[in-house]
Amino acid sequence: MRLQRIREYRTAKRVARGVNHYNHVHIGARQVLRRPHYTIQVNGRRAGWIGCLGRGKGTYEVAHLSVLPKYRRHGLAESAVWRVLRIIRASGGRYAYARIKRYNRPSMGLFRKLGFRKIRGGRVYRFGRRV
């Protein structure tokens, strides 16, 4: 598994469609290109994506994480989050969080497993941790 930064419009457009479909978040290809987004690659094939959005001094959001159904349950999401946390740390980040819709139990379990703690409830939960 490796992460590859998205730098071309065609790939960004495909990922934006996937984010809209799997994550139910409406973003465009230009937004994917503007902020660091990565494809999760397995044997040269796109297996998912993840974003890393700066949200202020030393704070980053892990966003738009999704693994395609064919590649799920192989530890790809966990590996991708760890690698993004290393990227955040190398960029001077001190804190990371993820916003997760309250019905998305698998994502909550993943982020708890990685040391994130629920810090806000509501329709969208917020999980955070020091990096």
PDB file of C-alpha atoms in Angstrom:
ATOM      1  CA  MET A   1       0.000   0.000   0.000  1.00  0.00           C
ATOM      2  CA  ARG A   2       1.218   3.470  -0.795  1.00  0.00           C
ATOM      3  CA  LEU A   3      -0.206   6.962  -0.869  1.00  0.00           C
ATOM      4  CA  GLN A   4       0.132   9.049  -4.001  1.00  0.00           C
ATOM      5  CA  ARG A   5      -0.564  12.781  -3.963  1.00  0.00           C
ATOM      6  CA  ILE A   6      -3.271  13.756  -6.439  1.00  0.00           C
ATOM      7  CA  ARG A   7      -1.891  16.312  -8.862  1.00  0.00           C
ATOM      8  CA  GLU A   8      -3.779  15.768 -12.119  1.00  0.00           C
ATOM      9  CA  TYR A   9      -7.287  16.964 -12.851  1.00  0.00           C
ATOM     10  CA  ARG A  10      -8.546  13.656 -14.272  1.00  0.00           C
ATOM     11  CA  THR A  11      -7.684  11.748 -11.095  1.00  0.00           C
ATOM     12  CA  ALA A  12      -9.039  14.580  -8.941  1.00  0.00           C
ATOM     13  CA  LYS A  13     -12.332  14.433 -10.826  1.00  0.00           C
ATOM     14  CA  ARG A  14     -12.642  10.669 -10.232  1.00  0.00           C
ATOM     15  CA  VAL A  15     -11.824  11.047  -6.547  1.00  0.00           C
ATOM     16  CA  ALA A  16     -14.308  13.932  -6.177  1.00  0.00           C
ATOM     17  CA  ARG A  17     -17.021  11.691  -7.664  1.00  0.00           C
ATOM     18  CA  GLY A  18     -16.027   8.928  -5.241  1.00  0.00           C
ATOM     19  CA  VAL A  19     -16.107  11.309  -2.268  1.00  0.00           C
ATOM     20  CA  ASN A  20     -19.571  12.438  -3.335  1.00  0.00           C
ATOM     21  CA  HIS A  21     -20.765   8.837  -3.699  1.00  0.00           C
ATOM     22  CA  TYR A  22     -19.110   7.043  -0.762  1.00  0.00           C
ATOM     23  CA  ASN A  23     -18.640   9.879   1.738  1.00  0.00           C
ATOM     24  CA  HIS A  24     -21.789  11.861   0.861  1.00  0.00           C
ATOM     25  CA  VAL A  25     -19.733  15.063   0.805  1.00  0.00           C
ATOM     26  CA  HIS A  26     -19.987  17.334  -2.207  1.00  0.00           C
ATOM     27  CA  ILE A  27     -16.601  18.569  -3.350  1.00  0.00           C
ATOM     28  CA  GLY A  28     -15.205  19.355  -6.761  1.00  0.00           C
ATOM     29  CA  ALA A  29     -12.018  18.304  -8.507  1.00  0.00           C
ATOM     30  CA  ARG A  30     -10.442  21.719  -7.936  1.00  0.00           C
ATOM     31  CA  GLN A  31     -10.922  21.349  -4.166  1.00  0.00           C
ATOM     32  CA  VAL A  32      -9.212  17.959  -4.309  1.00  0.00           C
ATOM     33  CA  LEU A  33      -6.266  19.553  -6.125  1.00  0.00           C
ATOM     34  CA  ARG A  34      -6.102  22.635  -3.907  1.00  0.00           C
ATOM     35  CA  ARG A  35      -5.639  20.751  -0.628  1.00  0.00           C
ATOM     36  CA  PRO A  36      -3.546  17.624  -0.094  1.00  0.00           C
ATOM     37  CA  HIS A  37      -5.502  14.556  -1.128  1.00  0.00           C
ATOM     38  CA  TYR A  38      -3.957  11.177  -1.761  1.00  0.00           C
ATOM     39  CA  THR A  39      -5.029   8.035  -3.537  1.00  0.00           C
ATOM     40  CA  ILE A  40      -4.495   4.783  -1.676  1.00  0.00           C
ATOM     41  CA  GLN A  41      -2.691   2.523  -4.140  1.00  0.00           C
ATOM     42  CA  VAL A  42      -2.484  -1.277  -4.036  1.00  0.00           C
ATOM     43  CA  ASN A  43      -0.416  -2.932  -6.784  1.00  0.00           C
ATOM     44  CA  GLY A  44      -0.726   0.230  -8.880  1.00  0.00           C
ATOM     45  CA  ARG A  45      -4.509   0.342  -8.628  1.00  0.00           C
ATOM     46  CA  ARG A  46      -6.595   2.967  -6.825  1.00  0.00           C
ATOM     47  CA  ALA A  47      -8.131   1.363  -3.739  1.00  0.00           C
ATOM     48  CA  GLY A  48      -9.373   4.543  -2.037  1.00  0.00           C
ATOM     49  CA  TRP A  49      -8.456   8.089  -1.023  1.00  0.00           C
ATOM     50  CA  ILE A  50      -7.778  10.304   1.958  1.00  0.00           C
ATOM     51  CA  GLY A  51      -7.408  14.040   2.467  1.00  0.00           C
ATOM     52  CA  CYS A  52      -5.431  16.163   4.891  1.00  0.00           C
ATOM     53  CA  LEU A  53      -6.792  19.686   5.377  1.00  0.00           C
ATOM     54  CA  GLY A  54      -5.058  22.449   7.319  1.00  0.00           C
ATOM     55  CA  ARG A  55      -7.530  24.046   9.740  1.00  0.00           C
ATOM     56  CA  GLY A  56      -5.439  26.569  11.595  1.00  0.00           C
ATOM     57  CA  LYS A  57      -2.146  26.832  13.387  1.00  0.00           C
ATOM     58  CA  GLY A  58      -0.941  23.260  13.928  1.00  0.00           C
ATOM     59  CA  THR A  59      -4.427  21.741  13.444  1.00  0.00           C
ATOM     60  CA  TYR A  60      -5.333  19.399  10.594  1.00  0.00           C
ATOM     61  CA  GLU A  61      -8.425  17.499   9.588  1.00  0.00           C
ATOM     62  CA  VAL A  62      -8.171  13.957   8.266  1.00  0.00           C
ATOM     63  CA  ALA A  63     -10.935  14.049   5.670  1.00  0.00           C
ATOM     64  CA  HIS A  64     -12.655  12.115   2.910  1.00  0.00           C
ATOM     65  CA  LEU A  65     -11.219   8.746   3.902  1.00  0.00           C
ATOM     66  CA  SER A  66     -12.740   5.947   1.892  1.00  0.00           C
ATOM     67  CA  VAL A  67     -11.614   2.522   0.757  1.00  0.00           C
ATOM     68  CA  LEU A  68     -13.409   0.943  -2.183  1.00  0.00           C
ATOM     69  CA  PRO A  69     -15.558  -2.075  -1.198  1.00  0.00           C
ATOM     70  CA  LYS A  70     -13.323  -4.559  -3.033  1.00  0.00           C
ATOM     71  CA  TYR A  71     -10.326  -3.553  -0.856  1.00  0.00           C
ATOM     72  CA  ARG A  72     -11.983  -3.234   2.557  1.00  0.00           C
ATOM     73  CA  ARG A  73     -11.021  -5.249   5.654  1.00  0.00           C
ATOM     74  CA  HIS A  74      -7.325  -5.440   4.722  1.00  0.00           C
ATOM     75  CA  GLY A  75      -5.994  -2.663   6.984  1.00  0.00           C
ATOM     76  CA  LEU A  76      -5.668  -0.077   4.214  1.00  0.00           C
ATOM     77  CA  ALA A  77      -7.620   2.654   6.009  1.00  0.00           C
ATOM     78  CA  GLU A  78      -5.545   2.190   9.165  1.00  0.00           C
ATOM     79  CA  SER A  79      -2.277   2.365   7.218  1.00  0.00           C
ATOM     80  CA  ALA A  80      -3.458   5.415   5.280  1.00  0.00           C
ATOM     81  CA  VAL A  81      -4.401   7.315   8.456  1.00  0.00           C
ATOM     82  CA  TRP A  82      -1.028   6.506  10.082  1.00  0.00           C
ATOM     83  CA  ARG A  83       0.807   7.776   6.997  1.00  0.00           C
ATOM     84  CA  VAL A  84      -1.253  10.954   6.878  1.00  0.00           C
ATOM     85  CA  LEU A  85      -0.539  11.531  10.584  1.00  0.00           C
ATOM     86  CA  ARG A  86       3.185  11.270   9.781  1.00  0.00           C
ATOM     87  CA  ILE A  87       2.730  13.824   6.985  1.00  0.00           C
ATOM     88  CA  ILE A  88       0.903  16.129   9.402  1.00  0.00           C
ATOM     89  CA  ARG A  89       3.659  15.770  12.010  1.00  0.00           C
ATOM     90  CA  ALA A  90       6.355  16.483   9.390  1.00  0.00           C
ATOM     91  CA  SER A  91       4.433  19.635   8.376  1.00  0.00           C
ATOM     92  CA  GLY A  92       4.534  20.935  11.943  1.00  0.00           C
ATOM     93  CA  GLY A  93       1.071  19.768  12.932  1.00  0.00           C
ATOM     94  CA  ARG A  94       0.332  19.147  16.590  1.00  0.00           C
ATOM     95  CA  TYR A  95      -3.312  18.103  16.531  1.00  0.00           C
ATOM     96  CA  ALA A  96      -5.492  16.139  14.099  1.00  0.00           C
ATOM     97  CA  TYR A  97      -9.196  15.470  14.057  1.00  0.00           C
ATOM     98  CA  ALA A  98     -11.804  13.736  11.928  1.00  0.00           C
ATOM     99  CA  ARG A  99     -15.493  14.506  11.556  1.00  0.00           C
ATOM    100  CA  ILE A 100     -17.584  11.344  11.339  1.00  0.00           C
ATOM    101  CA  LYS A 101     -21.332  11.074  10.793  1.00  0.00           C
ATOM    102  CA  ARG A 102     -23.026   9.435  13.775  1.00  0.00           C
ATOM    103  CA  TYR A 103     -24.227   6.414  11.798  1.00  0.00           C
ATOM    104  CA  ASN A 104     -20.715   5.560  10.534  1.00  0.00           C
ATOM    105  CA  ARG A 105     -19.743   3.040  13.227  1.00  0.00           C
ATOM    106  CA  PRO A 106     -16.867   1.443  11.247  1.00  0.00           C
ATOM    107  CA  SER A 107     -15.074   4.802  10.940  1.00  0.00           C
ATOM    108  CA  MET A 108     -15.600   5.554  14.618  1.00  0.00           C
ATOM    109  CA  GLY A 109     -14.094   2.189  15.517  1.00  0.00           C
ATOM    110  CA  LEU A 110     -11.105   2.823  13.261  1.00  0.00           C
ATOM    111  CA  PHE A 111     -10.325   6.235  14.717  1.00  0.00           C
ATOM    112  CA  ARG A 112     -10.769   5.004  18.291  1.00  0.00           C
ATOM    113  CA  LYS A 113      -8.362   2.164  17.522  1.00  0.00           C
ATOM    114  CA  LEU A 114      -5.830   4.768  16.331  1.00  0.00           C
ATOM    115  CA  GLY A 115      -6.010   6.735  19.574  1.00  0.00           C
ATOM    116  CA  PHE A 116      -8.559   9.379  18.618  1.00  0.00           C
ATOM    117  CA  ARG A 117     -11.110  10.319  21.280  1.00  0.00           C
ATOM    118  CA  LYS A 118     -14.629  11.655  20.788  1.00  0.00           C
ATOM    119  CA  ILE A 119     -14.596  15.330  21.669  1.00  0.00           C
ATOM    120  CA  ARG A 120     -17.941  16.466  20.251  1.00  0.00           C
ATOM    121  CA  GLY A 121     -21.286  14.831  19.560  1.00  0.00           C
ATOM    122  CA  GLY A 122     -24.345  15.782  17.511  1.00  0.00           C
ATOM    123  CA  ARG A 123     -25.192  14.712  13.981  1.00  0.00           C
ATOM    124  CA  VAL A 124     -21.485  14.692  13.149  1.00  0.00           C
ATOM    125  CA  TYR A 125     -19.051  13.486  15.791  1.00  0.00           C
ATOM    126  CA  ARG A 126     -15.597  14.929  16.084  1.00  0.00           C
ATOM    127  CA  PHE A 127     -12.684  12.685  17.062  1.00  0.00           C
ATOM    128  CA  GLY A 128      -9.299  14.206  17.836  1.00  0.00           C
ATOM    129  CA  ARG A 129      -5.802  13.429  19.063  1.00  0.00           C
ATOM    130  CA  ARG A 130      -2.365  14.928  19.453  1.00  0.00           C
ATOM    131  CA  VAL A 131       0.005  14.069  16.658  1.00  0.00           C
TER     132      VAL A 131
END
